[in-house]
Coordinates of C-alpha atoms (C1' of nucleotides) in Angstrom, one line a residue:
Chain M
M832 CA 107.4 108.2 47.2
S833 CA 108.0 107.5 50.4
N834 CA 106.0 106.0 53.3
A835 CA 104.9 105.2 56.9
F836 CA 107.2 102.2 56.2
T837 CA 110.0 104.1 54.9
D838 CA 109.0 106.4 57.2
R839 CA 109.8 104.9 59.9
L840 CA 113.5 102.9 58.9
S841 CA 114.8 105.7 58.1
G842 CA 114.7 106.8 61.2
Y843 CA 116.5 103.5 62.0
A844 CA 119.7 103.9 59.1
P845 CA 120.9 106.1 56.9
L846 CA 118.7 105.4 54.4
S847 CA 119.6 106.7 50.1
D848 CA 116.6 108.0 48.2
A849 CA 117.9 105.0 45.8
D850 CA 116.9 102.6 49.6
V851 CA 113.5 104.0 49.8
A852 CA 112.1 103.8 46.7
L853 CA 113.0 100.6 46.5
L854 CA 111.4 99.6 49.8
A855 CA 108.3 101.4 49.0
D856 CA 108.8 99.5 45.4
A857 CA 108.9 96.9 47.7
C858 CA 105.3 97.8 49.7
R859 CA 103.7 97.8 45.7
N860 CA 101.3 95.7 47.0
V861 CA 99.0 97.0 49.6
R862 CA 96.2 95.9 49.8
D863 CA 92.7 97.2 52.0
V864 CA 91.4 95.1 55.4
P865 CA 88.8 95.8 57.1
A866 CA 88.6 95.7 60.7
G867 CA 88.8 92.0 62.3
H868 CA 90.3 90.3 59.3
H869 CA 92.9 88.0 59.8
M870 CA 96.1 88.0 58.1
I871 CA 97.3 85.3 59.7
R872 CA 95.8 82.7 61.9
E873 CA 98.9 80.8 64.3
G874 CA 98.8 77.3 62.2
D875 CA 99.3 79.1 58.4
S876 CA 103.1 78.6 57.8
P877 CA 104.1 82.2 57.1
D878 CA 105.1 83.2 53.1
P879 CA 104.4 86.9 52.6
V880 CA 105.9 89.8 55.1
F881 CA 103.2 91.9 56.4
V882 CA 103.7 95.6 56.9
M883 CA 101.3 97.9 57.9
L884 CA 100.7 100.8 56.1
D885 CA 97.5 102.6 58.0
G886 CA 95.5 101.5 60.4
W887 CA 95.6 99.2 63.9
A888 CA 96.5 95.8 64.3
C889 CA 97.3 93.1 66.7
G890 CA 99.0 89.8 67.7
Y891 CA 97.6 87.4 70.1
K892 CA 97.9 84.3 70.8
M893 CA 94.9 82.2 72.4
L894 CA 95.1 80.0 75.5
P895 CA 93.1 76.7 75.4
D896 CA 89.8 77.8 78.2
G897 CA 89.0 80.8 75.1
G898 CA 91.2 83.7 76.8
R899 CA 93.2 85.6 75.1
Q900 CA 96.6 87.6 74.8
I901 CA 97.4 90.5 73.4
L902 CA 101.3 90.9 73.0
A903 CA 101.7 93.6 71.1
F904 CA 100.1 96.7 68.9
M905 CA 101.2 96.7 65.0
L906 CA 100.6 100.7 63.7
P907 CA 101.3 102.0 60.5
G908 CA 105.0 101.7 59.8
D909 CA 105.0 98.8 61.6
F910 CA 106.3 94.7 59.8
C911 CA 103.5 92.4 61.0
D912 CA 105.6 90.0 61.0
I913 CA 109.4 89.4 60.4
H914 CA 109.7 85.6 60.3
I915 CA 110.4 85.5 56.3
A916 CA 109.5 82.3 56.0
V917 CA 111.9 81.5 59.1
L918 CA 109.6 79.7 60.9
K919 CA 107.6 76.6 60.7
E920 CA 104.7 78.2 61.8
M921 CA 103.1 80.6 63.3
D922 CA 102.8 80.5 66.9
H923 CA 100.4 83.9 67.1
S924 CA 97.5 85.3 65.3
I925 CA 97.3 89.0 63.9
V926 CA 94.1 89.9 63.4
T927 CA 93.0 94.0 62.1
I928 CA 91.7 96.2 64.7
T929 CA 89.9 99.0 62.6
P930 CA 89.9 99.4 58.7
A931 CA 93.6 99.0 57.5
K932 CA 95.7 99.6 54.7
V933 CA 98.7 96.5 54.2
A934 CA 101.7 96.1 52.2
T935 CA 101.8 92.7 51.2
L936 CA 106.1 91.9 50.8
P937 CA 106.5 88.3 48.9
R938 CA 109.2 86.4 51.3
K939 CA 111.6 86.3 48.1
Q940 CA 112.1 89.9 47.5
M941 CA 112.6 90.7 51.5
E942 CA 115.8 87.7 51.6
A943 CA 116.8 90.0 48.0
L944 CA 116.5 93.4 49.9
V945 CA 118.3 92.0 52.9
E946 CA 121.1 90.7 50.4
A947 CA 121.7 93.5 48.6
K948 CA 121.2 96.4 51.3
S949 CA 123.8 96.6 54.0
N950 CA 122.3 99.5 55.8
I951 CA 118.5 98.3 54.8
T952 CA 119.7 94.6 56.6
H953 CA 121.1 97.0 59.2
A954 CA 117.2 99.5 60.0
F955 CA 115.5 96.1 59.3
W956 CA 117.4 94.9 62.6
W957 CA 117.0 98.0 64.5
S958 CA 113.6 97.2 64.3
Q959 CA 113.5 94.0 65.6
L960 CA 115.9 95.4 68.1
V961 CA 113.0 98.2 69.6
D962 CA 110.5 95.6 68.8
Q963 CA 111.9 93.3 71.4
G964 CA 112.7 95.9 73.6
V965 CA 108.2 96.5 73.8
L966 CA 107.8 93.3 74.3
R967 CA 110.5 93.5 77.2
A968 CA 108.6 96.7 79.2
W969 CA 105.3 94.1 78.6
I970 CA 106.9 91.9 80.4
V971 CA 107.6 94.2 83.4
S972 CA 104.3 95.3 83.4
M973 CA 102.9 92.2 83.8
G974 CA 105.4 91.2 85.8
R975 CA 105.7 94.2 88.4
R976 CA 103.0 96.7 87.7
T977 CA 99.6 97.5 89.2
A978 CA 96.7 97.3 86.9
E979 CA 96.4 101.5 86.9
E980 CA 100.4 101.4 86.3
R981 CA 100.0 98.5 83.1
I982 CA 97.7 100.3 81.4
A983 CA 99.1 104.1 82.6
H984 CA 102.5 102.3 81.0
L985 CA 100.6 100.9 77.6
M986 CA 98.7 104.7 77.2
C987 CA 102.1 106.0 77.8
E988 CA 103.2 103.6 74.8
L989 CA 100.6 103.7 72.2
Y990 CA 100.8 107.7 73.2
I991 CA 104.3 107.7 72.6
R992 CA 104.4 105.4 69.0
M993 CA 101.3 107.7 67.9
R994 CA 103.7 110.8 68.5
N995 CA 106.6 108.8 66.4
I996 CA 104.6 108.7 62.8
G997 CA 102.9 112.0 63.4
L998 CA 99.7 111.3 64.6
A999 CA 99.6 112.7 67.8
T1000 CA 98.7 115.8 68.9
H1001 CA 100.5 118.2 72.1
D1002 CA 97.6 116.2 74.3
Q1003 CA 95.8 114.0 72.6
C1004 CA 96.3 111.2 69.7
E1005 CA 93.6 107.7 68.5
L1006 CA 93.3 104.9 70.4
P1007 CA 90.7 102.9 68.9
L1008 CA 90.6 100.3 71.2
T1009 CA 87.3 98.5 72.8
Q1010 CA 88.1 97.8 77.0
L1011 CA 88.2 94.4 75.6
V1012 CA 90.7 94.6 73.5
L1013 CA 93.2 96.5 76.6
A1014 CA 91.6 93.7 79.1
D1015 CA 92.9 91.1 76.4
A1016 CA 96.4 93.3 76.2
V1017 CA 96.9 93.9 79.7
G1018 CA 96.1 90.7 81.5
L1019 CA 93.1 92.0 83.4
T1020 CA 89.3 91.3 83.0
P1021 CA 87.1 94.1 80.7
V1022 CA 85.2 95.0 84.0
H1023 CA 88.8 96.1 86.4
V1024 CA 90.0 97.6 83.5
N1025 CA 86.3 100.4 82.7
R1026 CA 87.3 101.0 87.1
V1027 CA 91.0 102.1 86.4
L1028 CA 89.9 104.5 83.9
K1029 CA 87.0 105.3 85.9
G1030 CA 89.7 106.3 88.5
L1031 CA 92.3 108.2 86.2
R1032 CA 89.4 110.1 84.8
L1033 CA 88.0 111.1 87.7
N1034 CA 91.8 112.1 88.8
K1035 CA 92.1 114.3 86.0
V1036 CA 94.7 112.4 84.7
M1037 CA 93.4 111.1 81.2
E1038 CA 90.3 109.5 79.9
L1039 CA 89.5 107.3 76.8
S1040 CA 86.7 107.7 75.2
S1041 CA 85.2 107.0 71.4
G1042 CA 88.0 106.2 69.8
A1043 CA 90.7 108.7 71.2
L1044 CA 92.9 109.2 74.7
K1045 CA 92.8 112.6 75.8
I1046 CA 96.1 113.0 77.9
I1047 CA 95.2 115.8 81.1
D1048 CA 98.2 115.2 83.1
P1049 CA 101.1 114.3 81.1
V1050 CA 103.9 114.0 84.4
R1051 CA 101.0 112.4 85.8
L1052 CA 100.7 109.8 83.8
A1053 CA 103.8 109.3 83.8
E1054 CA 104.6 108.8 87.4
I1055 CA 101.8 106.2 87.6
A1056 CA 103.2 104.5 84.5
G1057 CA 106.9 104.5 86.2
F1058 CA 107.3 105.1 82.0
D1059 CA 110.5 105.4 80.6
G1060 CA 110.3 106.1 76.6
N1061 CA 114.2 105.7 76.1
Y1062 CA 113.4 102.1 75.1
L1063 CA 111.3 103.2 72.1
H1064 CA 114.1 105.2 70.9
S1065 CA 112.2 107.5 69.5
R1066 CA 114.6 109.3 67.7
L1067 CA 112.9 111.1 65.2
I1068 CA 110.7 112.8 66.3
K1069 CA 109.0 113.6 63.2
V1070 CA 105.6 116.1 62.7
A1071 CA 103.7 114.8 59.6
Chain B
M397 CA 136.4 74.1 67.2
S398 CA 133.0 74.1 67.7
N399 CA 131.4 75.4 70.7
A400 CA 127.6 75.8 72.8
F401 CA 127.6 78.8 70.0
T402 CA 128.3 77.6 67.2
D403 CA 126.8 74.7 68.2
R404 CA 122.6 76.6 68.7
L405 CA 123.3 78.7 65.1
S406 CA 124.0 76.2 63.0
G407 CA 120.1 74.6 64.1
Y408 CA 119.3 77.7 62.4
A409 CA 121.1 78.0 59.0
P410 CA 123.6 75.4 57.2
L411 CA 127.0 76.5 58.5
S412 CA 130.1 75.2 56.7
D413 CA 133.3 74.2 58.4
A414 CA 134.4 77.6 57.6
D415 CA 131.8 79.2 58.6
V416 CA 131.8 77.6 62.1
A417 CA 135.3 78.1 62.4
L418 CA 135.1 81.3 61.0
L419 CA 132.3 82.3 64.4
A420 CA 134.2 79.9 66.8
D421 CA 137.0 82.0 66.3
A422 CA 135.0 85.6 66.5
C423 CA 134.1 83.9 70.7
R424 CA 137.9 83.1 71.0
N425 CA 138.4 85.9 73.6
V426 CA 137.3 84.5 76.5
R427 CA 135.8 84.8 80.2
D428 CA 135.5 83.2 83.4
V429 CA 133.5 85.5 85.5
P430 CA 131.9 84.4 88.9
A431 CA 128.1 84.2 89.9
G432 CA 126.3 87.0 90.2
H433 CA 129.0 89.2 87.5
H434 CA 127.3 91.8 85.6
M435 CA 128.1 91.7 82.7
I436 CA 125.6 94.9 81.8
R437 CA 123.7 97.2 84.1
E438 CA 120.6 99.3 83.0
G439 CA 122.3 103.0 81.5
D440 CA 125.6 101.0 80.2
S441 CA 126.4 101.8 76.4
P442 CA 126.6 98.5 75.4
D443 CA 130.1 97.9 72.7
P444 CA 131.2 93.9 72.7
V445 CA 128.6 91.7 72.3
F446 CA 128.3 89.0 75.2
V447 CA 127.5 85.2 74.1
M448 CA 127.3 82.8 76.7
L449 CA 129.6 79.4 76.4
D450 CA 129.5 77.8 79.6
G451 CA 127.0 79.1 82.9
W452 CA 123.4 80.4 83.5
A453 CA 123.2 84.1 82.8
C454 CA 119.8 86.8 83.3
G455 CA 118.4 89.8 82.3
Y456 CA 116.2 91.8 84.2
K457 CA 114.9 95.3 84.8
M458 CA 114.6 96.4 88.5
L459 CA 111.3 99.0 89.2
P460 CA 111.4 102.2 91.6
D461 CA 110.0 100.6 93.8
G462 CA 112.9 98.0 94.4
G463 CA 111.1 95.4 92.8
R464 CA 112.9 93.1 89.8
Q465 CA 111.2 91.5 87.2
I466 CA 113.4 88.7 84.7
L467 CA 113.3 88.9 81.4
A468 CA 115.2 86.1 80.1
F469 CA 117.3 83.7 81.2
M470 CA 120.8 82.9 79.1
L471 CA 122.1 79.2 78.6
P472 CA 125.0 78.2 77.1
G473 CA 125.7 78.8 73.5
D474 CA 123.1 82.6 73.4
F475 CA 123.3 86.0 73.6
C476 CA 123.3 87.7 75.6
D477 CA 122.6 91.0 74.0
I478 CA 122.6 90.8 70.2
H479 CA 122.7 95.0 69.9
I480 CA 125.7 95.1 68.4
A481 CA 126.0 98.9 69.5
V482 CA 122.7 100.0 68.1
L483 CA 121.1 100.8 71.1
K484 CA 122.4 104.3 73.2
E485 CA 121.5 102.6 76.2
M486 CA 121.2 99.7 77.5
D487 CA 117.7 99.5 79.3
H488 CA 117.7 96.6 81.4
S489 CA 120.7 95.0 82.9
I490 CA 123.1 91.2 82.7
V491 CA 123.8 89.3 85.5
T492 CA 126.0 85.7 85.9
I493 CA 123.9 83.0 88.1
T494 CA 126.4 80.7 88.2
P495 CA 130.5 81.0 87.6
A496 CA 130.8 81.4 83.3
K497 CA 132.3 81.4 81.3
V498 CA 131.8 84.4 78.8
A499 CA 132.7 85.2 74.8
T500 CA 132.8 88.9 74.5
L501 CA 132.6 89.8 70.4
P502 CA 133.4 93.2 69.7
R503 CA 131.3 94.9 67.9
K504 CA 133.2 95.9 64.4
Q505 CA 133.5 91.9 64.0
M506 CA 129.9 91.4 64.8
E507 CA 129.5 93.3 61.7
A508 CA 131.8 92.4 60.0
L509 CA 130.4 88.8 60.1
V510 CA 127.5 89.9 59.5
E511 CA 128.6 91.3 55.9
A512 CA 131.0 89.0 55.3
K513 CA 128.5 85.5 55.5
S514 CA 124.5 85.3 54.4
N515 CA 123.6 82.5 56.4
I516 CA 125.9 83.9 59.3
T517 CA 123.4 87.2 58.8
H518 CA 120.7 84.3 59.2
A519 CA 121.4 82.1 61.4
F520 CA 122.3 85.4 64.3
W521 CA 118.1 86.9 62.8
W522 CA 116.6 83.0 63.1
S523 CA 118.3 83.1 66.9
Q524 CA 116.3 86.9 67.2
L525 CA 113.3 85.7 66.2
V526 CA 112.7 82.7 68.8
D527 CA 114.4 84.3 71.1
Q528 CA 111.6 86.5 70.7
G529 CA 109.7 84.1 70.1
V530 CA 110.4 83.4 74.1
L531 CA 109.6 86.4 74.7
R532 CA 106.2 86.2 73.5
A533 CA 105.6 82.9 75.4
W534 CA 106.3 85.1 78.6
I535 CA 103.5 88.0 77.7
V536 CA 101.3 84.8 77.9
S537 CA 102.2 83.4 81.2
M538 CA 102.4 86.4 83.1
G539 CA 99.1 87.9 81.1
R540 CA 96.5 84.6 81.7
R541 CA 98.6 81.9 83.7
T542 CA 97.8 80.7 87.5
A543 CA 101.0 81.6 89.1
E544 CA 101.4 77.1 88.7
E545 CA 101.3 77.1 85.8
R546 CA 103.3 79.6 85.4
I547 CA 105.8 78.0 87.0
A548 CA 104.9 74.7 85.4
H549 CA 105.3 76.5 81.7
L550 CA 108.7 78.4 82.7
M551 CA 110.3 74.9 84.0
C552 CA 109.0 72.9 80.7
E553 CA 110.9 76.2 78.5
L554 CA 114.3 75.7 80.4
Y555 CA 113.7 71.6 80.3
I556 CA 113.2 71.7 76.9
R557 CA 116.1 75.0 76.3
M558 CA 118.8 72.6 78.3
R559 CA 118.1 69.4 76.5
N560 CA 118.6 71.1 73.6
I561 CA 122.3 71.7 74.3
G562 CA 122.4 68.1 75.5
L563 CA 122.3 69.5 78.4
A564 CA 119.2 67.5 80.7
T565 CA 118.8 63.5 80.8
H566 CA 115.0 62.3 79.6
D567 CA 113.5 63.2 83.2
Q568 CA 116.4 66.1 84.6
C569 CA 118.5 68.6 84.4
E570 CA 120.5 71.1 86.5
L571 CA 118.3 74.7 87.5
P572 CA 120.8 77.0 89.4
L573 CA 117.5 78.9 89.9
T574 CA 116.9 79.9 93.6
Q575 CA 112.9 80.5 95.0
L576 CA 114.0 83.9 94.6
V577 CA 114.9 84.0 91.3
L578 CA 112.0 82.6 90.2
A579 CA 110.0 84.5 92.0
D580 CA 111.5 87.4 89.4
A581 CA 111.4 85.6 86.6
V582 CA 107.2 84.3 86.9
G583 CA 105.9 88.1 88.5
L584 CA 105.2 86.4 91.9
T585 CA 106.1 86.1 95.7
P586 CA 108.8 84.0 97.2
V587 CA 106.5 82.5 100.2
H588 CA 103.9 82.1 96.4
V589 CA 106.3 80.2 94.1
N590 CA 107.4 78.2 97.5
R591 CA 103.7 77.3 97.9
V592 CA 103.1 76.2 94.5
L593 CA 106.8 74.1 94.2
K594 CA 105.6 72.3 97.4
G595 CA 101.4 71.6 95.7
L596 CA 103.9 70.1 92.8
R597 CA 105.9 67.8 94.2
L598 CA 103.1 67.1 96.9
N599 CA 101.0 66.0 93.5
K600 CA 104.0 64.3 92.3
V601 CA 104.4 66.8 89.0
M602 CA 108.0 67.4 90.2
E603 CA 110.2 68.5 92.3
L604 CA 112.9 71.2 92.4
S605 CA 115.7 71.2 95.0
S606 CA 119.5 71.5 94.8
G607 CA 119.9 73.3 91.9
A608 CA 118.3 70.3 90.3
L609 CA 115.1 69.7 88.1
K610 CA 113.4 66.4 87.8
I611 CA 110.2 65.9 85.8
I612 CA 107.8 62.7 87.6
D613 CA 105.0 63.5 85.7
P614 CA 106.0 65.4 82.2
V615 CA 102.5 64.5 80.9
R616 CA 101.6 66.2 83.5
L617 CA 103.0 69.1 84.0
A618 CA 102.6 70.0 80.5
E619 CA 99.5 69.4 80.9
I620 CA 99.4 72.1 83.3
A621 CA 101.6 74.0 81.3
G622 CA 99.4 74.1 78.1
F623 CA 103.2 74.0 77.1
D624 CA 103.4 73.5 73.3
G625 CA 106.6 74.1 72.8
N626 CA 106.9 74.7 68.3
Y627 CA 108.3 78.3 69.4
L628 CA 111.4 76.7 71.0
H629 CA 111.5 75.5 67.2
S630 CA 113.7 72.7 69.3
R631 CA 114.9 71.0 65.6
L632 CA 118.6 70.5 65.8
I633 CA 117.9 67.6 69.0
K634 CA 121.5 66.6 69.7
V635 CA 122.4 64.3 73.0
A636 CA 126.2 65.7 73.4
Chain D
dC1068 C1' 129.4 77.6 115.5
dG1069 C1' 127.8 82.1 114.9
dG1070 C1' 126.0 84.3 111.0
dA1071 C1' 124.0 84.8 106.2
dG1072 C1' 120.6 82.9 102.8
dC1073 C1' 117.3 80.7 101.3
dA1074 C1' 113.3 77.4 102.5
dT1075 C1' 109.5 76.2 105.2
dT1076 C1' 104.7 77.6 107.2
dG1077 C1' 101.1 80.6 109.6
dA1078 C1' 98.0 83.7 109.5
dG1079 C1' 95.7 87.9 107.9
dC1080 C1' 94.3 91.2 104.2
dC1081 C1' 93.9 93.8 99.6
dA1082 C1' 94.1 93.3 94.6
dC1083 C1' 91.5 91.5 91.3
dC1084 C1' 87.8 88.9 89.3
dT1085 C1' 82.8 86.9 89.3
dC1086 C1' 78.7 87.2 88.3
dA1087 C1' 75.2 90.0 87.1
dA1088 C1' 72.4 93.7 86.3
dG1089 C1' 71.9 97.2 83.5
dT1090 C1' 72.3 102.1 80.8
dA1091 C1' 74.5 104.2 76.3
dC1092 C1' 74.9 104.3 72.2
dT1093 C1' 75.0 102.9 67.1
dG1094 C1' 73.2 101.1 62.9
dT1095 C1' 69.5 98.9 60.2
dG1096 C1' 65.0 97.3 58.7
dG1097 C1' 60.3 98.7 59.5
Chain N
dC1230 C1' 61.3 107.8 62.3
dC1231 C1' 61.1 104.4 65.3
dA1232 C1' 61.4 100.3 67.6
dC1233 C1' 65.5 96.6 67.9
dA1234 C1' 69.2 93.9 68.3
dG1235 C1' 73.8 93.7 68.9
dT1236 C1' 78.1 95.6 70.6
dA1237 C1' 80.3 98.4 74.2
dC1238 C1' 80.6 100.8 78.6
dT1239 C1' 79.4 100.7 84.2
dT1240 C1' 78.4 99.6 87.7
dG1241 C1' 77.4 96.6 92.2
dA1242 C1' 78.0 92.3 95.3
dG1243 C1' 80.7 88.8 96.8
dG1244 C1' 84.5 85.4 96.1
dT1245 C1' 89.8 84.0 95.6
dG1246 C1' 94.3 83.9 94.0
dG1247 C1' 98.5 85.8 95.6
dC1248 C1' 100.4 89.0 98.8
dT1249 C1' 102.8 90.6 103.7
dC1250 C1' 104.5 90.2 107.9
dA1251 C1' 106.2 87.5 111.1
dA1252 C1' 108.6 83.4 112.9
dT1253 C1' 111.2 78.9 112.7
dG1254 C1' 114.1 75.8 110.6
dC1255 C1' 118.0 74.6 107.3
dT1256 C1' 122.4 74.4 105.1
dC1257 C1' 126.4 75.9 103.7
dC1258 C1' 130.7 78.0 105.0
dG1259 C1' 134.0 80.5 107.2

DNA sequence: CGGAGCATTGAGCCACCTCAAGTACTGTGG
DNA sequence: CCACAGTACTTGAGGTGGCTCAATGCTCCG
């Protein structure tokens, strides 16, 4: 009865089998969506809550000049937006990066879960806090890190998050991001992302190609990134 | 019985007089702290929850090279950190910028409030979402905006937030930030912040001096910033 | 009236950008 | 099995926004 979502949440609060069943049941409504599918567009009024069960998505915001800034990557088990219809209007868009399985929980049901079970509320809450920590880490990267540090840091984040959900081996994981997407995430040009990746490859730190990240020198990578994974609270390291 | 905190929260969910009284009572333990006082340091285990009742504070993270990145500004009514002792260890520090009045709510009491009153939970939740929206807006700024746009955007954010809590006139508000602090917030050098401020002043867009922001041409400022205040959800425009 | 912190200004430099071309892939239709 | 088109990746040359280093002025405060 468990899935990527219940796995993630049970890392955040002790959930009984009944709780897990409740949550899994809430996710029963699953949709298969192709890559590049918009789940939410800026300006939409958010009704159901989306949960990623498989595949990658990202939230982003467009700028008047046509630029794009990615705000977060969503992996299996992640809420896409936990807004519970609280906001009048979405201030950003969410789009899939790969083909994905997405559960849609009606707002009512989310609220019922929160009202009924305090440990589920607790898990939601914690999940929020972790997401907020990720946002803060991004701000630090964008504000004070060089291009190489930024990219190294993002790679560390994504690798650890993939590992936490059992989707990484000891030195590599899937990472289905084009250099263009990467550029939109770290606030650089695709051209410059390319050069930085080349540098990391030549220095035998890591390699990124054909949708996979291979970490060659993890110590060096973490050093470059100034990475401290605490904020991800990866307490439950479950390997599938 | 109301205060800056209950005012902010009652913008997020309908709170009865009893709820307000409950919240105000939870804030009864108030401390006066001077400017530059650390409320929380990175690595501390967070116990009580702090709420700003008066004055300014900011959350920040230090980097190995001695650089600093500010992550958020806290104004009266804001939670400093809503962690409810959920995290083992703070991943950033919080320090006052001006002399301030700060309420400390014991973790137990926070949890009791959440368990007891669903509309208070709702208000907390919403408050979280708004804070997250602010973080996202910062990421957009850092990733894709020029120095001038970034500063203009931050000025818009802070002015609107001050106005929302009745601390701004139609064209100005207090803004007790040195150029050094500003630089740490927008991810620039103090020197460059200075030059940008000079530009905005000469172009008669805004003036920032002696701790106050004066907006001369609001339309132009919002234009430069590409500012859309939706994300602040300033639905309750109460002027004191 | 001396010191400390902040604001201001100048000169030179570099990380990252822009523009532009060219090279792999990969899927698709003939 | 091959032309091809579309997309991503790569590389080069030159420009620039913001940085660094450094000096000077301002203001507040003891």
